[in-house]
């Protein structure tokens, strides 16, 4: 049934298509339940409106707010563009943002991705990217155990 | 507008199948329009997860619980962590699903349909603790690379399936079998069909245990898509990456399985302990087997304020990989003194155990409640972060919650 299906590239409009396919098996699971619960016109009513996907997001791709690249969450600093272009096509920016490494270890991570995860040769961008990451996302000394932080205090009622 | 293309009939058929009703005027839909029922980029709704779950990564999907969300004795889907190495399979047809068992150490390759697996072998149900090998990674110093899990990449759901052992006995394996490796249909992040996101496994001693299942149900219903629908290996007590999702094949190997994330540094720790930050050669890294002893206070949520004189009831779970938890204690004075909690036996082997205690505080102030489990061999959780390792696995340091008595 799906032999002509082409893997979508991940950008805004194709992501919507990806979600359709992503959803198919999941929705098969829940659809019977939904069908029983909901009136059958539920779906048709919405479809008649033929709403188009909002395309404004595409224009916002380069938007920077408070020093942060809104689309990815990366800090706006030299090397941002090269980092976004090369480091977010397979995995999300969140995977980068969670990590803290020095130059040597960011370089080793790139090498590991090139050897095992299909990352391409970054050429002269490698130094720019490593510098961007090591400058903006360096390791912090946290000792053997940190204090408990970010506690939301609340009154416990039993 | 060139984007206003109309969707093809085959896509419409798939969408209709998914929704369960015919989409009226469907062929007039613009290509980029997705019916409301399918329009859902929100992973919490997509995977039916509670809004308090913490999203670590959206490509691949990785999400964890907070300690207080794991209060249920049996973890429901909405609080179960998601750990993916690749992309969740995009279309699955359970009716045509099959599992092929092959490899150097099978007498003869054999394929079972999912229906055959279900009808031919006896079903078993166990509560099984699955914890990500990297749970707690965020606390290592120097920081370890990867998803920065806090405490919530652990669950204990009720899994139903057939025993891996029964299936291997049916097919017949050679005496030289040492390991199995699983093969799944998920796609590599680079979308290269020739690359495998993950293909791990376990030695025969683990595979042949009663509780090692080829599971098709979780908590009494079909396994949710993101947790491995329609067929998953479940090997409780070991890093959850051993419990491969979306299985289409098992290789019975005459050597340690060498699939993706079995080699190099993945799911391995230094064979001998190393200083924080030390470089370790691949050959000196050993595969993680049983997870270590650990516990979690799931009630109350950290940050509780109570009045002086009030007693505080705490409860939670403790687990110890292949072993049982023998003793559970808590401290309210930063580990200076410990008191015993009431601890239940596991419902079955490899299920987490429930504990509770009632605490009286001596006076007003800021307190931390620390929980410490000890396994049946006498090994307890450390209070500081345990041995540093390059990939940040196996952090089983005691959990701490903050309390104020006012």
Coordinates of C-alpha atoms in Angstrom, one line a residue, chain B residues 20-395:
Chain B
X20 CA -12.2 4.6 10.9
X21 CA -14.8 6.6 8.9
X22 CA -14.8 7.7 5.3
X23 CA -13.6 11.2 4.8
X24 CA -16.3 13.0 2.8
X25 CA -14.9 15.3 0.1
X26 CA -11.6 13.7 0.9
X27 CA -10.1 14.0 -2.6
X28 CA -10.5 17.8 -2.4
X29 CA -8.3 18.1 0.6
X30 CA -5.2 20.2 -0.1
X31 CA -2.0 18.1 0.3
X32 CA -0.7 20.0 3.3
X33 CA -4.0 19.9 5.2
X34 CA -4.3 17.2 7.8
X35 CA -7.7 16.3 9.3
X36 CA -8.0 17.4 12.9
X37 CA -8.0 13.9 14.1
X38 CA -4.4 13.5 12.8
X39 CA -3.2 17.0 13.4
X40 CA -1.2 16.7 16.5
X41 CA 2.5 17.7 16.8
X42 CA 2.2 17.6 20.6
X43 CA 4.1 14.6 21.9
X44 CA 2.2 14.5 25.1
X45 CA -1.1 14.1 23.2
X46 CA 0.6 12.0 20.5
X47 CA 1.8 9.4 22.9
X48 CA -0.9 10.0 25.6
X49 CA 1.6 11.2 28.2
X50 CA 0.9 13.4 31.2
X51 CA 1.7 17.1 30.8
X52 CA 4.1 16.9 33.7
X53 CA 6.3 14.5 31.9
X54 CA 9.6 16.1 30.8
X55 CA 10.5 16.2 27.1
X56 CA 14.2 15.8 26.6
X57 CA 14.4 15.4 22.9
X58 CA 11.9 15.5 20.1
X59 CA 14.1 13.9 17.4
X60 CA 14.5 11.1 18.5
X61 CA 11.6 11.2 21.0
X62 CA 12.9 11.0 24.6
X63 CA 10.8 11.8 27.6
X64 CA 11.0 11.1 31.3
X65 CA 8.8 11.1 34.4
X66 CA 9.4 13.1 37.5
X67 CA 9.7 11.1 40.8
X68 CA 6.2 12.0 42.0
X69 CA 4.5 10.9 38.8
X70 CA 5.8 7.3 39.4
X71 CA 3.6 6.8 42.5
X72 CA 1.4 4.1 41.0
X73 CA 2.3 0.5 41.9
X74 CA 2.1 -0.4 38.3
X75 CA 3.3 2.3 35.9
X76 CA 0.5 3.5 33.5
X77 CA 1.5 4.5 30.0
X78 CA 1.0 8.2 30.7
X79 CA 3.9 8.2 33.2
X80 CA 6.2 5.7 31.3
X81 CA 9.4 7.2 30.0
X82 CA 10.2 7.1 26.3
X83 CA 13.7 6.3 25.1
X84 CA 14.3 6.1 21.4
X85 CA 17.5 5.8 19.5
X86 CA 15.9 6.1 16.1
X87 CA 12.6 7.2 14.6
X88 CA 9.3 5.6 15.6
X89 CA 8.1 3.3 12.8
X90 CA 5.6 5.1 10.6
X91 CA 3.3 2.3 9.5
X92 CA 2.8 -0.9 11.2
X93 CA 0.4 -3.7 10.2
X94 CA 0.0 -6.1 13.1
X95 CA -2.0 -8.5 11.0
X96 CA 0.9 -9.2 8.7
X97 CA 3.5 -9.0 11.5
X98 CA 6.0 -11.8 11.8
X99 CA 9.1 -12.6 13.8
X100 CA 12.0 -14.5 12.1
X101 CA 14.4 -16.4 14.3
X102 CA 17.8 -16.9 12.7
X103 CA 21.5 -16.8 13.4
X104 CA 24.5 -19.1 13.6
X105 CA 23.1 -21.0 16.5
X106 CA 19.6 -22.0 15.4
X107 CA 19.0 -25.4 14.0
X108 CA 16.8 -24.0 11.3
X109 CA 15.6 -20.5 10.6
X110 CA 11.9 -20.1 11.3
X111 CA 9.3 -17.4 10.9
X112 CA 6.3 -17.1 13.2
X113 CA 3.4 -14.7 12.5
X114 CA 2.3 -12.7 15.5
X115 CA -0.9 -14.7 15.5
X116 CA 1.1 -18.0 15.7
X117 CA 3.2 -16.7 18.6
X118 CA 0.1 -15.8 20.4
X119 CA -1.8 -19.1 19.7
X120 CA 1.1 -21.6 19.9
X121 CA 2.7 -20.6 23.2
X122 CA 1.5 -20.2 26.7
X123 CA 1.0 -16.6 27.8
X124 CA 2.6 -15.2 31.0
X125 CA 2.2 -11.9 32.7
X126 CA 4.8 -10.2 34.9
X127 CA 5.5 -6.8 36.4
X128 CA 8.9 -5.9 35.1
X129 CA 11.2 -3.0 36.0
X130 CA 12.7 -1.3 33.0
X131 CA 15.2 1.4 33.7
X132 CA 17.3 3.2 31.1
X133 CA 21.0 2.5 31.5
X134 CA 21.6 6.3 31.5
X135 CA 18.9 7.2 34.1
X136 CA 20.5 9.8 36.4
X137 CA 23.1 10.7 33.8
X138 CA 22.6 14.5 34.4
X139 CA 24.4 14.3 37.7
X140 CA 27.8 13.0 36.4
X141 CA 30.8 15.4 36.6
X142 CA 32.4 15.9 34.1
X143 CA 29.1 15.7 32.3
X144 CA 28.5 12.6 30.2
X145 CA 27.3 12.9 26.6
X146 CA 23.7 12.0 25.7
X147 CA 20.2 12.7 26.9
X148 CA 20.5 14.2 30.4
X149 CA 18.1 12.0 32.3
X150 CA 17.3 12.9 35.8
X151 CA 15.5 10.2 37.9
X152 CA 12.5 9.4 35.8
X153 CA 13.7 6.9 33.1
X154 CA 12.3 4.0 35.0
X155 CA 9.0 2.1 35.0
X156 CA 7.4 -1.0 36.2
X157 CA 4.5 -2.0 34.0
X158 CA 2.7 -5.3 33.7
X159 CA 3.9 -7.1 30.5
X160 CA 2.1 -10.0 28.9
X161 CA 3.7 -12.3 26.2
X162 CA 5.2 -15.6 25.6
X163 CA 8.5 -16.8 27.0
X164 CA 11.5 -16.3 24.8
X165 CA 12.6 -19.7 26.2
X166 CA 9.5 -21.5 24.9
X167 CA 10.0 -20.1 21.5
X168 CA 13.7 -21.0 21.3
X169 CA 12.9 -24.6 22.5
X170 CA 10.3 -24.9 19.7
X171 CA 12.8 -23.9 17.1
X172 CA 15.8 -25.7 18.6
X173 CA 19.1 -24.0 19.3
X174 CA 22.6 -25.4 19.1
X175 CA 24.9 -25.9 22.1
X176 CA 27.2 -23.1 21.0
X177 CA 24.5 -20.4 21.5
X178 CA 25.9 -17.6 23.7
X179 CA 23.8 -14.6 23.0
X180 CA 20.7 -13.3 21.2
X181 CA 20.4 -10.0 19.2
X182 CA 17.2 -8.4 18.3
X183 CA 16.3 -6.7 15.0
X184 CA 13.6 -4.1 14.7
X185 CA 11.9 -1.9 12.1
X186 CA 12.7 1.5 13.4
X187 CA 14.5 3.9 11.1
X188 CA 17.9 5.5 11.7
X189 CA 17.9 9.2 12.5
X190 CA 19.7 9.9 9.2
X191 CA 16.9 8.1 7.4
X192 CA 19.5 5.8 5.8
X193 CA 17.6 2.5 5.4
X194 CA 21.0 0.6 5.6
X195 CA 21.7 1.9 9.1
X196 CA 20.3 0.3 12.2
X197 CA 19.4 2.6 15.2
X198 CA 19.8 -0.1 17.7
X199 CA 20.2 -3.9 17.8
X200 CA 21.1 -5.1 21.2
X201 CA 20.5 -8.4 23.1
X202 CA 21.4 -10.5 26.1
X203 CA 23.4 -13.7 26.9
X204 CA 21.5 -17.0 27.0
X205 CA 21.4 -17.1 30.8
X206 CA 19.2 -14.0 30.7
X207 CA 17.2 -15.0 27.7
X208 CA 16.2 -18.4 29.2
X209 CA 14.8 -16.9 32.4
X210 CA 11.1 -17.4 33.0
X211 CA 10.5 -13.6 33.0
X212 CA 12.2 -12.9 29.6
X213 CA 9.2 -12.3 27.3
X214 CA 8.3 -11.6 23.8
X215 CA 5.6 -9.3 24.9
X216 CA 2.5 -8.1 23.0
X217 CA 0.6 -6.5 25.8
X218 CA 1.4 -3.8 28.3
X219 CA -1.0 -3.2 31.3
X220 CA -3.6 -5.5 29.7
X221 CA -3.8 -3.8 26.3
X222 CA -1.8 -3.7 23.1
X223 CA 1.6 -2.2 23.7
X224 CA 1.4 1.5 22.8
X225 CA 3.2 2.4 19.5
X226 CA 6.0 4.3 21.1
X227 CA 6.7 1.5 23.5
X228 CA 7.1 -1.2 20.8
X229 CA 3.8 -2.2 19.3
X230 CA 3.1 -4.9 18.3
X231 CA 6.0 -7.0 19.6
X232 CA 8.7 -6.2 22.2
X233 CA 11.4 -8.2 23.9
X234 CA 11.1 -7.5 27.7
X235 CA 14.1 -8.4 29.9
X236 CA 13.4 -6.8 33.3
X237 CA 16.2 -5.7 35.6
X238 CA 18.7 -5.0 32.7
X239 CA 19.2 -1.7 30.9
X240 CA 15.9 -1.1 29.1
X241 CA 17.8 -1.0 25.8
X242 CA 18.0 -4.8 26.0
X243 CA 14.1 -4.8 25.7
X244 CA 14.0 -4.1 22.0
X245 CA 10.9 -2.6 20.5
X246 CA 9.1 -3.2 17.2
X247 CA 10.8 -6.6 16.8
X248 CA 10.8 -8.4 13.5
X249 CA 13.8 -10.7 14.1
X250 CA 15.9 -12.4 16.7
X251 CA 19.4 -13.8 15.9
X252 CA 20.7 -16.6 18.1
X253 CA 24.5 -16.0 18.0
X254 CA 27.5 -18.2 18.7
X255 CA 29.3 -15.0 20.0
X256 CA 28.4 -11.9 21.8
X257 CA 25.9 -10.0 19.5
X258 CA 27.7 -7.2 17.6
X259 CA 24.7 -5.1 16.5
X260 CA 24.3 -1.4 16.8
X261 CA 24.9 -0.1 20.3
X262 CA 26.4 -3.4 21.5
X263 CA 30.0 -2.4 20.7
X264 CA 32.3 0.6 21.4
X265 CA 31.2 2.5 24.4
X266 CA 27.4 2.1 24.1
X267 CA 25.8 0.6 27.2
X268 CA 29.2 -0.2 28.6
X269 CA 31.1 1.0 31.6
X270 CA 34.9 0.7 32.3
X271 CA 35.7 -2.9 33.3
X272 CA 37.9 -1.4 36.1
X273 CA 36.9 1.9 37.8
X274 CA 38.5 5.1 36.5
X275 CA 39.0 8.6 37.8
X276 CA 36.4 11.2 36.7
X277 CA 37.1 12.3 33.2
X278 CA 39.7 9.6 32.4
X279 CA 39.9 8.3 28.9
X280 CA 39.0 4.7 28.5
X281 CA 39.9 2.5 25.5
X282 CA 37.0 0.6 23.9
X283 CA 38.6 -2.7 24.8
X284 CA 38.5 -1.7 28.5
X285 CA 34.7 -1.1 28.4
X286 CA 32.4 -4.0 29.6
X287 CA 28.7 -4.5 28.7
X288 CA 26.3 -3.6 31.4
X289 CA 24.2 -6.5 32.6
X290 CA 22.0 -6.2 35.7
X291 CA 21.1 -2.7 36.8
X292 CA 22.2 -1.7 40.3
X293 CA 20.1 -1.3 43.5
X294 CA 18.0 1.9 43.5
X295 CA 14.9 3.5 45.0
X296 CA 12.6 6.4 44.4
X297 CA 10.5 8.4 46.9
X298 CA 7.3 9.0 44.9
X299 CA 5.3 10.6 47.7
X300 CA 5.3 13.4 48.6
X301 CA 6.5 15.5 45.7
X302 CA 9.7 17.4 46.6
X303 CA 9.1 20.8 48.1
X304 CA 6.4 19.9 50.6
X305 CA 5.9 22.2 53.6
X306 CA 4.3 20.8 56.7
X307 CA 3.6 22.3 60.2
X308 CA 5.7 21.4 63.2
X309 CA 4.3 18.4 65.0
X310 CA 2.7 16.9 61.8
X311 CA 3.8 13.4 60.9
X312 CA 4.8 12.9 57.2
X313 CA 4.0 9.7 55.4
X314 CA 6.4 8.8 52.6
X315 CA 6.2 6.0 50.1
X316 CA 8.0 4.8 46.9
X317 CA 9.5 1.9 45.1
X318 CA 12.9 0.1 45.2
X319 CA 14.5 -2.3 42.8
X320 CA 17.8 -4.1 42.4
X321 CA 18.2 -5.4 38.8
X322 CA 18.5 -9.2 39.0
X323 CA 18.4 -9.2 42.7
X324 CA 15.7 -8.4 45.3
X325 CA 15.8 -5.4 47.6
X326 CA 16.4 -6.7 51.2
X327 CA 16.2 -3.5 53.2
X328 CA 14.9 0.0 52.7
X329 CA 15.9 3.0 54.9
X330 CA 15.5 6.7 55.0
X331 CA 17.5 9.6 56.6
X332 CA 16.4 13.1 57.5
X333 CA 19.8 14.2 58.8
X334 CA 21.9 14.0 55.6
X335 CA 22.8 10.4 56.1
X336 CA 24.0 10.7 59.7
X337 CA 21.3 8.3 61.0
X338 CA 19.0 5.9 59.1
X339 CA 15.6 4.5 60.0
X340 CA 14.0 1.4 58.4
X341 CA 11.0 1.6 56.1
X342 CA 8.4 -1.0 55.7
X343 CA 9.2 -2.9 52.5
X344 CA 7.0 -5.3 50.5
X345 CA 8.2 -8.4 48.7
X346 CA 8.1 -8.1 44.9
X347 CA 4.9 -9.4 43.2
X348 CA 7.2 -11.5 41.0
X349 CA 10.9 -11.6 40.4
X350 CA 12.2 -8.4 38.7
X351 CA 9.2 -6.3 39.8
X352 CA 9.9 -3.2 41.8
X353 CA 9.0 -3.3 45.5
X354 CA 7.0 -0.8 47.5
X355 CA 8.0 0.9 50.7
X356 CA 6.5 3.4 53.1
X357 CA 7.4 5.1 56.4
X358 CA 6.0 7.6 58.8
X359 CA 8.4 10.4 59.7
X360 CA 8.4 12.6 62.8
X361 CA 10.6 15.7 62.6
X362 CA 12.3 16.9 65.8
X363 CA 11.9 20.6 65.2
X364 CA 11.3 23.3 62.5
X365 CA 13.7 23.6 59.7
X366 CA 14.8 22.6 56.2
X367 CA 15.2 18.8 55.7
X368 CA 16.1 16.5 53.0
X369 CA 14.7 13.0 53.0
X370 CA 17.2 10.5 51.5
X371 CA 16.2 7.0 50.6
X372 CA 18.6 4.1 50.5
X373 CA 17.9 0.6 49.4
X374 CA 20.1 -2.4 50.1
X375 CA 20.0 -5.5 47.8
X376 CA 20.0 -9.2 48.8
X377 CA 23.8 -9.3 48.6
X378 CA 24.2 -6.4 51.0
X379 CA 25.1 -3.7 48.4
X380 CA 23.5 -0.4 49.2
X381 CA 22.9 2.8 47.1
X382 CA 25.7 5.3 47.5
X383 CA 24.9 8.8 48.8
X384 CA 27.2 10.6 46.4
X385 CA 27.4 10.0 42.6
X386 CA 28.9 6.5 42.0
X387 CA 31.9 5.7 39.9
X388 CA 32.3 8.1 37.0
X389 CA 32.1 6.5 33.5
X390 CA 32.5 8.0 30.1
X391 CA 28.8 7.5 29.0
X392 CA 27.2 8.4 32.4
X393 CA 25.5 5.1 33.1
X394 CA 24.3 3.5 36.4
X395 CA 23.9 6.5 38.6

